[in-house]
mmCIF file of C-alpha atoms and ligand atoms in Angstrom:
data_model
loop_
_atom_site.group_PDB
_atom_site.id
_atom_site.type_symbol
_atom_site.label_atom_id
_atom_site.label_comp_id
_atom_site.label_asym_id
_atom_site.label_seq_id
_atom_site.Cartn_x
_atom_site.Cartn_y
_atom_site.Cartn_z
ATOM 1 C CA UNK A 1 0.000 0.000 0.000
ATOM 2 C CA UNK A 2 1.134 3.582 -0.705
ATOM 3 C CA UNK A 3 2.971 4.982 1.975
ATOM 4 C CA UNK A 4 0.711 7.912 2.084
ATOM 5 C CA UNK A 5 -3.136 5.984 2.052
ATOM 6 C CA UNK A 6 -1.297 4.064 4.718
ATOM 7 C CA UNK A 7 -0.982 6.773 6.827
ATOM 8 C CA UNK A 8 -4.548 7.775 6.156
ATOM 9 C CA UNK A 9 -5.601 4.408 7.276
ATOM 10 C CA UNK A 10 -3.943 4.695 10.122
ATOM 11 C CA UNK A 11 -5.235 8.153 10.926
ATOM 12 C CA UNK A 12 -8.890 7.249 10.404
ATOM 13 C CA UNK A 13 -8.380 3.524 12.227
ATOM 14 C CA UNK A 14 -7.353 5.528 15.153
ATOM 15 C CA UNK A 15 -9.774 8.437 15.493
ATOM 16 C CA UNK A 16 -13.287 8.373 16.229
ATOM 17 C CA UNK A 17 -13.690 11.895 15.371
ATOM 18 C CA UNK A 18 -13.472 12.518 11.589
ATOM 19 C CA UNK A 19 -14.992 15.138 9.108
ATOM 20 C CA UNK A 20 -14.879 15.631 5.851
ATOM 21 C CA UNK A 21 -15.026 18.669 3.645
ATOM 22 C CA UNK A 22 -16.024 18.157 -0.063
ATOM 23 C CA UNK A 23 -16.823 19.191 -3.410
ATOM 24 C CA UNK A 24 -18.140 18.457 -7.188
ATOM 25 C CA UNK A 25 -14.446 16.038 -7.396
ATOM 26 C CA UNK A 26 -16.564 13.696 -4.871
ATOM 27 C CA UNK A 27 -19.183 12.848 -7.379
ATOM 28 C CA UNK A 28 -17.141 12.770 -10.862
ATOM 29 C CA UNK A 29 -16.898 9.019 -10.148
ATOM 30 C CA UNK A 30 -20.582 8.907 -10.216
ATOM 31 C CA UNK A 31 -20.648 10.551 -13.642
ATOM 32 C CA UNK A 32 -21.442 14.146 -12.759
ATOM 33 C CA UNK A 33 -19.448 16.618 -14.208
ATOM 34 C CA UNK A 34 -17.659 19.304 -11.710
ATOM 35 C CA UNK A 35 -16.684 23.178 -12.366
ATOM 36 C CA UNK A 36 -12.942 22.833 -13.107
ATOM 37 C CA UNK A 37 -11.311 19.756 -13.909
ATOM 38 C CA UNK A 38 -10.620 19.463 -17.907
ATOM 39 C CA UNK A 39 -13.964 17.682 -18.818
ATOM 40 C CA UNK A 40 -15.471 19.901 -16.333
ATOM 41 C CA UNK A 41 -18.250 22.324 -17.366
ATOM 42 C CA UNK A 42 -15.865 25.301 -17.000
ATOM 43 C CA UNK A 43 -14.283 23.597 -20.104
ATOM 44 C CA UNK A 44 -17.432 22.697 -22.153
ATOM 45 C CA UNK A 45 -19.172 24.904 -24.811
ATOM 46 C CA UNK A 46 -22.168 27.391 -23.362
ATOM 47 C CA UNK A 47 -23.534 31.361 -24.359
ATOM 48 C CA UNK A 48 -22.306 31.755 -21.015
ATOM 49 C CA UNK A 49 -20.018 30.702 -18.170
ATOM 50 C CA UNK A 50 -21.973 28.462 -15.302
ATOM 51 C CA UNK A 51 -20.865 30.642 -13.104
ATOM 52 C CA UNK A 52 -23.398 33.175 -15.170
ATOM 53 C CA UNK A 53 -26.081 30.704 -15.860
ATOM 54 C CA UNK A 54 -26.057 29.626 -12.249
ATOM 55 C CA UNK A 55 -26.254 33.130 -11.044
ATOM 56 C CA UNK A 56 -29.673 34.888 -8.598
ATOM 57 C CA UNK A 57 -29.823 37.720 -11.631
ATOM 58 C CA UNK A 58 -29.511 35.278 -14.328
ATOM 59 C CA UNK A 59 -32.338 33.017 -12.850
ATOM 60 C CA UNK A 60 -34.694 36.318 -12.614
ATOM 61 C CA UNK A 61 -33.774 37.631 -16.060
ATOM 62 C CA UNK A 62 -33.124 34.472 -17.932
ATOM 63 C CA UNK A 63 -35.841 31.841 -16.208
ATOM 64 C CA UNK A 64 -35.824 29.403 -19.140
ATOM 65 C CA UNK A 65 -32.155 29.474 -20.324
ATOM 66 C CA UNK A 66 -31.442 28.386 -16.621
ATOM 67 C CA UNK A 67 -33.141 25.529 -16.920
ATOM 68 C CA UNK A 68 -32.068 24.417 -19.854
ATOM 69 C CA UNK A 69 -28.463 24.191 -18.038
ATOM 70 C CA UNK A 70 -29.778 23.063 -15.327
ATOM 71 C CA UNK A 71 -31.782 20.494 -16.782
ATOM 72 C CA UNK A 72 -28.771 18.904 -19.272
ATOM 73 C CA UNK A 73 -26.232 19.393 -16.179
ATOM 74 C CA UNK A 74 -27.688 18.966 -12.837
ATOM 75 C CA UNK A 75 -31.426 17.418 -13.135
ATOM 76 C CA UNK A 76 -29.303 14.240 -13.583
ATOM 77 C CA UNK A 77 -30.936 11.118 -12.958
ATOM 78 C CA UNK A 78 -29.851 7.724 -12.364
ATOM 79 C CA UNK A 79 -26.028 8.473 -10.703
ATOM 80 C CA UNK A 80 -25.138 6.292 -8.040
ATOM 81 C CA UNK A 81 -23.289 6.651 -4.761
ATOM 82 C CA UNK A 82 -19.517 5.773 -5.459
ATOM 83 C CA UNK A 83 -16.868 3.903 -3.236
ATOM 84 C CA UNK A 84 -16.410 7.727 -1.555
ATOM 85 C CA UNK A 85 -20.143 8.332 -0.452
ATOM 86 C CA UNK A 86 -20.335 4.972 0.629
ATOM 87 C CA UNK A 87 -17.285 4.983 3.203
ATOM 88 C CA UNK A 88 -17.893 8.167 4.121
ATOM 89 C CA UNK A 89 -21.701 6.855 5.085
ATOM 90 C CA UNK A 90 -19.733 3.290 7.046
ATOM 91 C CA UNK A 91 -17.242 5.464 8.977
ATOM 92 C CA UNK A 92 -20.220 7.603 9.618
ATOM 93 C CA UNK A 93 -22.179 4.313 11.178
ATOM 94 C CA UNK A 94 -19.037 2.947 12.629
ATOM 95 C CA UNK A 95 -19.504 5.800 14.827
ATOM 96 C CA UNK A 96 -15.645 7.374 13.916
ATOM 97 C CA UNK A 97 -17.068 10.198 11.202
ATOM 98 C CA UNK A 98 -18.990 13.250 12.942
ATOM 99 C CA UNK A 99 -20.376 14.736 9.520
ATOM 100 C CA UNK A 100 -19.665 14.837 6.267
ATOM 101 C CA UNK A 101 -19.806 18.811 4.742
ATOM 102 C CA UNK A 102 -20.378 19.575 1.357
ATOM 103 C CA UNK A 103 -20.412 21.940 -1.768
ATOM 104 C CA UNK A 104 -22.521 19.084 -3.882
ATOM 105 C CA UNK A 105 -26.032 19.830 -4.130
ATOM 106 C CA UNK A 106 -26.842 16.100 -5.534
ATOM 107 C CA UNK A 107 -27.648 14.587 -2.863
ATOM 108 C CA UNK A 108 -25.308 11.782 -2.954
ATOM 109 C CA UNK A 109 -24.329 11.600 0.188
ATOM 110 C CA UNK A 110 -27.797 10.643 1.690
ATOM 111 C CA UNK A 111 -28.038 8.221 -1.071
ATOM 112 C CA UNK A 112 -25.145 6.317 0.465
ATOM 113 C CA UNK A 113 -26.841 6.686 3.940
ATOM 114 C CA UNK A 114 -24.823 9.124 5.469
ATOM 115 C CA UNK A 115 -27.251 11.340 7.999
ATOM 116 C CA UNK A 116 -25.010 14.329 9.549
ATOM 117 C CA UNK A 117 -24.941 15.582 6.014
ATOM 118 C CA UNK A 118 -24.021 19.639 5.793
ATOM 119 C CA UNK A 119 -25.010 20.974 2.371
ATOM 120 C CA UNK A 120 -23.559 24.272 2.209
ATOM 121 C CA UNK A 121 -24.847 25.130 -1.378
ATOM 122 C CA UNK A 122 -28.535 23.485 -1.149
ATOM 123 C CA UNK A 123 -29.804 20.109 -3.014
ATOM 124 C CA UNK A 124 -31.288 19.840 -6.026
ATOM 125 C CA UNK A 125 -33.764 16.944 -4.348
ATOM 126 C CA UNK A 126 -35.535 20.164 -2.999
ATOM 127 C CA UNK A 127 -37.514 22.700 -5.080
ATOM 128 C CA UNK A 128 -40.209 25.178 -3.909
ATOM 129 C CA UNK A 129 -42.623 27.743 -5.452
ATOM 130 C CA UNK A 130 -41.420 31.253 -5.087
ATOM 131 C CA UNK A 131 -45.055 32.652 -4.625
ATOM 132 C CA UNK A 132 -47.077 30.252 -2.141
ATOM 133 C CA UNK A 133 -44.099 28.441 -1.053
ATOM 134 C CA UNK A 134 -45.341 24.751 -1.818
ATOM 135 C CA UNK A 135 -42.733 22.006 -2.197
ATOM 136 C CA UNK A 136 -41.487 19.920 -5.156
ATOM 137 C CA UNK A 137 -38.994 17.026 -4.642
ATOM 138 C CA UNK A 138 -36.452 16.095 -7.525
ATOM 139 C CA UNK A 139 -39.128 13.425 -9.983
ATOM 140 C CA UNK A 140 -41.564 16.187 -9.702
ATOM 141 C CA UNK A 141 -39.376 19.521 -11.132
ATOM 142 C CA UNK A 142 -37.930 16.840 -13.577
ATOM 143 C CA UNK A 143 -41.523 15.931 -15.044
ATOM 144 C CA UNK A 144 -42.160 19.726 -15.446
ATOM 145 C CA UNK A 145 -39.030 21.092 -16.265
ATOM 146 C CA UNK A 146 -39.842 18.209 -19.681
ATOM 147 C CA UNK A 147 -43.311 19.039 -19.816
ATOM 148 C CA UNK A 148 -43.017 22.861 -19.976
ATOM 149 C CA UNK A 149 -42.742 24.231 -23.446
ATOM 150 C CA UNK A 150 -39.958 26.980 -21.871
ATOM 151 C CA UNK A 151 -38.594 24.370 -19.910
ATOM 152 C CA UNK A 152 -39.505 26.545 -16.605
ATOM 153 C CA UNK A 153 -41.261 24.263 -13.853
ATOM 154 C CA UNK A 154 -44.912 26.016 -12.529
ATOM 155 C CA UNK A 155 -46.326 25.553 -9.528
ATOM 156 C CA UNK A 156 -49.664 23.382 -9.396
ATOM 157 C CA UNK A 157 -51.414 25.604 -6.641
ATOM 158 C CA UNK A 158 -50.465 28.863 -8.014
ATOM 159 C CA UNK A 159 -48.989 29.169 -11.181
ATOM 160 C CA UNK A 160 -45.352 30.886 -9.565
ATOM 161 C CA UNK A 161 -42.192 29.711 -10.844
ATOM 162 C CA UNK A 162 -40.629 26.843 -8.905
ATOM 163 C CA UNK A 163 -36.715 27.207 -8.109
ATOM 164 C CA UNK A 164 -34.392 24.971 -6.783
ATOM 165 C CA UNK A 165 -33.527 25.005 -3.056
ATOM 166 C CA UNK A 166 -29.728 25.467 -3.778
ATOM 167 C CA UNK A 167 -27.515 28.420 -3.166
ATOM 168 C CA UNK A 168 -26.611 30.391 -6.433
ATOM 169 C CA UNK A 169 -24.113 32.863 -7.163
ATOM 170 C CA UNK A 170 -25.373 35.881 -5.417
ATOM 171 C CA UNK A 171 -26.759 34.372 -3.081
ATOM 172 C CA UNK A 172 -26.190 33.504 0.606
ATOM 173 C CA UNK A 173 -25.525 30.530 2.448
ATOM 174 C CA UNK A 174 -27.754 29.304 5.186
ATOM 175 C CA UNK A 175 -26.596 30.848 8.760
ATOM 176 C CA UNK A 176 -27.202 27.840 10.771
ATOM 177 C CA UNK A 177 -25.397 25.207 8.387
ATOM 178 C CA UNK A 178 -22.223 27.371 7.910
ATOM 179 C CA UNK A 179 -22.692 27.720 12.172
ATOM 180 C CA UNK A 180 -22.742 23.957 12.591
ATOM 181 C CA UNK A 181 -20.291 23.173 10.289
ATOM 182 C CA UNK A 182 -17.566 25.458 11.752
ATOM 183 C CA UNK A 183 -18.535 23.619 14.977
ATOM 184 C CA UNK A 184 -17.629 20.319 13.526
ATOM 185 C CA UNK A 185 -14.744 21.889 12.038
ATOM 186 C CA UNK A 186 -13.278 23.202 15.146
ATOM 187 C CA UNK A 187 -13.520 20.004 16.599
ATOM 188 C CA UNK A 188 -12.318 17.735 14.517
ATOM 189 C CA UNK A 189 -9.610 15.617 14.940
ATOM 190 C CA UNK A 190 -8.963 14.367 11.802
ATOM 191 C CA UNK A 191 -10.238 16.653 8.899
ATOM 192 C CA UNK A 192 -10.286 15.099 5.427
ATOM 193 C CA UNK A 193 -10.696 17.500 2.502
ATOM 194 C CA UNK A 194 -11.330 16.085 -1.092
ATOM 195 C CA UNK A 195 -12.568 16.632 -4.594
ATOM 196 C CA UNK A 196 -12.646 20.603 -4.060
ATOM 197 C CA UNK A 197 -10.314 23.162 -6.010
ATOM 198 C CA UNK A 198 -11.127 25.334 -2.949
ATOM 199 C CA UNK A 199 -11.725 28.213 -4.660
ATOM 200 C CA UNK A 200 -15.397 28.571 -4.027
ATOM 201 C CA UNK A 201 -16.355 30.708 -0.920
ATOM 202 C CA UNK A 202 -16.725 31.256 1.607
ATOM 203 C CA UNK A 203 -17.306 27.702 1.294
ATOM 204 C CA UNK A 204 -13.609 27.249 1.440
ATOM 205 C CA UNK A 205 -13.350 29.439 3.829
ATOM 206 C CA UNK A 206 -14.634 27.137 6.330
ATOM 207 C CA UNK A 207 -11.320 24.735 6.851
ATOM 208 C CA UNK A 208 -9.562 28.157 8.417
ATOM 209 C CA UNK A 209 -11.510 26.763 10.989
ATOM 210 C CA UNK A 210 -9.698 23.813 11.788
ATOM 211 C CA UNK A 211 -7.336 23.249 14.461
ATOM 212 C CA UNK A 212 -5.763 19.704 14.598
ATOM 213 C CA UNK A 213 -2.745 18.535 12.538
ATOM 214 C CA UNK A 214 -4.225 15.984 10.780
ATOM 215 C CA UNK A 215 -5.106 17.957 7.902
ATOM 216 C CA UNK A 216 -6.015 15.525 4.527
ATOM 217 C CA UNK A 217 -6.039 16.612 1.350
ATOM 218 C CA UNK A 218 -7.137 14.425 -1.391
ATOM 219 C CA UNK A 219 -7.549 15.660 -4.957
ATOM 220 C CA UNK A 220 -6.793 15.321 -8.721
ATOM 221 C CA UNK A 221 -5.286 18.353 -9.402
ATOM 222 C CA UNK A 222 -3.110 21.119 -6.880
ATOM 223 C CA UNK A 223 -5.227 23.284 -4.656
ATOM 224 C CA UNK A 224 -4.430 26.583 -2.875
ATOM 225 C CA UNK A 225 -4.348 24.854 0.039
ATOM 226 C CA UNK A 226 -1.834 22.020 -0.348
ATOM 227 C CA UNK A 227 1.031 23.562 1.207
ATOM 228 C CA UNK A 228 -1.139 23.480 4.490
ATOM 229 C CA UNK A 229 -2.001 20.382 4.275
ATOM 230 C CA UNK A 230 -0.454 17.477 6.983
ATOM 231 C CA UNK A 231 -0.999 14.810 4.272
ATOM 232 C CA UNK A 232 -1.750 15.804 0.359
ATOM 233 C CA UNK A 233 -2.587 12.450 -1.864
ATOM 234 C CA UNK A 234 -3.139 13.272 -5.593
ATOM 235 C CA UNK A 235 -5.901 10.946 -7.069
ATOM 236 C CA UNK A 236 -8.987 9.957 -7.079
ATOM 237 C CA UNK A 237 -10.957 10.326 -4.172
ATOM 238 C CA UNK A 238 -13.425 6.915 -4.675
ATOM 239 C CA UNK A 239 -9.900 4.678 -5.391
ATOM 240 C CA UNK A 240 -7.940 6.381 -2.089
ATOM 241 C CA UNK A 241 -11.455 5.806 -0.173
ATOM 242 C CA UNK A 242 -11.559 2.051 -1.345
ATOM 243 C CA UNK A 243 -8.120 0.964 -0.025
ATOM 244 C CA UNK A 244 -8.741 2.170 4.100
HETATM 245 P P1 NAD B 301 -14.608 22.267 -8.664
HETATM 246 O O1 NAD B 301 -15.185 21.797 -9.946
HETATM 247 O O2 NAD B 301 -14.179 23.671 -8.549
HETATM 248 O O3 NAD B 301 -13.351 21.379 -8.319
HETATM 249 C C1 NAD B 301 -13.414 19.980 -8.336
HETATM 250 C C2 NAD B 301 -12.030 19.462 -7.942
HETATM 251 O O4 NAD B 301 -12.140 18.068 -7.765
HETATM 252 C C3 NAD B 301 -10.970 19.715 -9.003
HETATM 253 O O5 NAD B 301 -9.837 20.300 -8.382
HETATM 254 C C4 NAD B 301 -10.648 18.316 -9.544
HETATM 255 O O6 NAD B 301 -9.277 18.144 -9.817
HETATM 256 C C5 NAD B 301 -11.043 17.440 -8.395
HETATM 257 N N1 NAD B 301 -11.520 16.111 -8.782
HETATM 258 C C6 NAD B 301 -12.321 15.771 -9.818
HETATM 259 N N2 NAD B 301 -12.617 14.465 -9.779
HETATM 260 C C7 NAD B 301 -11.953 13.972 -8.695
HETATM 261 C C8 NAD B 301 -11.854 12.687 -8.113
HETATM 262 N N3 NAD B 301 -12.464 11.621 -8.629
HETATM 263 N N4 NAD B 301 -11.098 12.535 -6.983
HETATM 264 C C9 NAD B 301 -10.433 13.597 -6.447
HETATM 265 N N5 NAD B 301 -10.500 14.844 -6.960
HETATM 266 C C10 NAD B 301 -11.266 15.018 -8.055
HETATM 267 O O7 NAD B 301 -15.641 21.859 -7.519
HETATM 268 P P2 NAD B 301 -15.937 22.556 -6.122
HETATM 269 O O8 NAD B 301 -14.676 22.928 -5.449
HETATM 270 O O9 NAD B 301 -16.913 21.674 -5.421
HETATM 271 O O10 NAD B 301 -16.674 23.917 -6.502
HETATM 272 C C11 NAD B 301 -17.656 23.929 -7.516
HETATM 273 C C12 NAD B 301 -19.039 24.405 -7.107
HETATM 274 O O11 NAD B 301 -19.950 23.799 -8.012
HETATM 275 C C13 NAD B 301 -19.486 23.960 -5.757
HETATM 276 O O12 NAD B 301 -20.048 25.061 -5.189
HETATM 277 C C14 NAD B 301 -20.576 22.896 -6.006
HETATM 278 O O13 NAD B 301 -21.729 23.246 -5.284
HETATM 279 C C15 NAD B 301 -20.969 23.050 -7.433
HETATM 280 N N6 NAD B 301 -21.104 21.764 -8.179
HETATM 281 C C16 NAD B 301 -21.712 20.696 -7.610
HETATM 282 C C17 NAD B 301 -21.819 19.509 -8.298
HETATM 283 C C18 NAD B 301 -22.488 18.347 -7.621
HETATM 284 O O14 NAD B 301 -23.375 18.538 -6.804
HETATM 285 N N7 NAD B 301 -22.073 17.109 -7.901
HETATM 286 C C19 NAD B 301 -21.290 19.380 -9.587
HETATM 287 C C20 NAD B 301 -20.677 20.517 -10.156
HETATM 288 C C21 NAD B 301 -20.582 21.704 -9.436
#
């Protein structure tokens, strides 16, 4: 075994209080795209950047264009828990993994059965109406975001324009997630970051938080943060997961 996932395995044998920070790089084993790798959708063909199309003014101005994105990129159906979700969600049961916080709004993680789950930037398994309020879960925008001619889902009680419960550009995060999850943070013993450029925030922001010095850092590519990391293993999160 790699020197490296060896210490890892040691790390998490021996604690009982893990968390783990992630992002998109978390679910590009279970076929969804992220921001910023090469295939990512930074790097694919649109009118606009995401970071536009996945804007608070561009969902206002451009209602239908949105969801046109959204539906090809992020209404996706069928994508599986990888080997990452799913030992996240056993170390979680094995009572050594405190919570799992992360950027993903797919929903993954509860898929895999994790249940402290932090999403910082909302789920795409919630939607409501922006007029009465009512609530949509994910097979119910999908049906309407099909059905409608404009591709913009409508709510059944009131006619007002459904949006997705997740936190777009512009937008703020929710004050008692970001709370609890500096509480986990600050606590942690071990903190395992992976499948994050960090360059999102003040999502990022978050692991200035952390006191310990077993700081993890598990990614494809170099982050920001590296050189602060106690333990920095290049590759792929769901293969370092599967060999602790
Ligand atoms: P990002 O796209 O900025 O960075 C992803 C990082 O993960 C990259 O550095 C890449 O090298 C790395 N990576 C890719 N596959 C990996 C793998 N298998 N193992 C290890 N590393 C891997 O993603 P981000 O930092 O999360 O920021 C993007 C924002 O976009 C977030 O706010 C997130 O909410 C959102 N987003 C979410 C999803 C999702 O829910 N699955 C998908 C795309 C974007």
């Amino acid at each position: 075994m790699d020197e490296k996932i060896a210490t890892l395995k040691k790390w998490v044998d021996e604690s009982d209080n893990i968390v783990f920070f992630g992002g998109a790089g978390v679910s590009t084993e279970s076929g969804i795209p992220d921001f910023r790798s090469v295939d990512g959708l930074y790097n694919q063909k649109y009118d606009y950047p995401p970071e536009t199309i996945l804007s608070h003014t561009f969902f206002m101005r451009k209602t239908s264009e949105f969801y046109k994105f959204y539906k090809d990129k992020l209404l996706l159906e069928g994508a599986k828990p990888n080997k990452a979700h799913l030992k996240l969600a056993e170390l979680e049961k094995a009572g050594k993994l405190k919570a799992v916080i992360t950027q993903n709004i797919d929903g993954l993680h509860q898929d895999a059965g994790s249940k402290e789950v932090m999403e910082l930037h909302g789920s795409v398994q919630r939607n409501y109406c922006m007029k009465c309020h009512a609530f949509y879960d994910f097979a119910a925008i999908k049906e309407k975001v099909n059905e409608a001619e404009d591709m913009v889902p409508k709510c059944d009680k009131c006619g007002g324009i459904i949006k997705p419960d997740v936190v777009l550009y512009e937008e703020g995060l929710d004050g008692l997630t970001m709370q609890k999850s500096v509480q986990y943070i600050q606590n942690a013993d071990v903190l395992i970051i992976g499948g994050t450029s960090l360059a999102v925030y003040p999502a990022a922001g978050l692991i200035d938080y952390y006191r310990g010095n077993k700081l993890v850092l598990i990614n494809l590519q170099p982050t920001p943060r590296d050189k602060y990391a106690n333990l920095c293993i290049a590759g792929k999160i769901g293969e370092v997961f599967s060999q602790i």
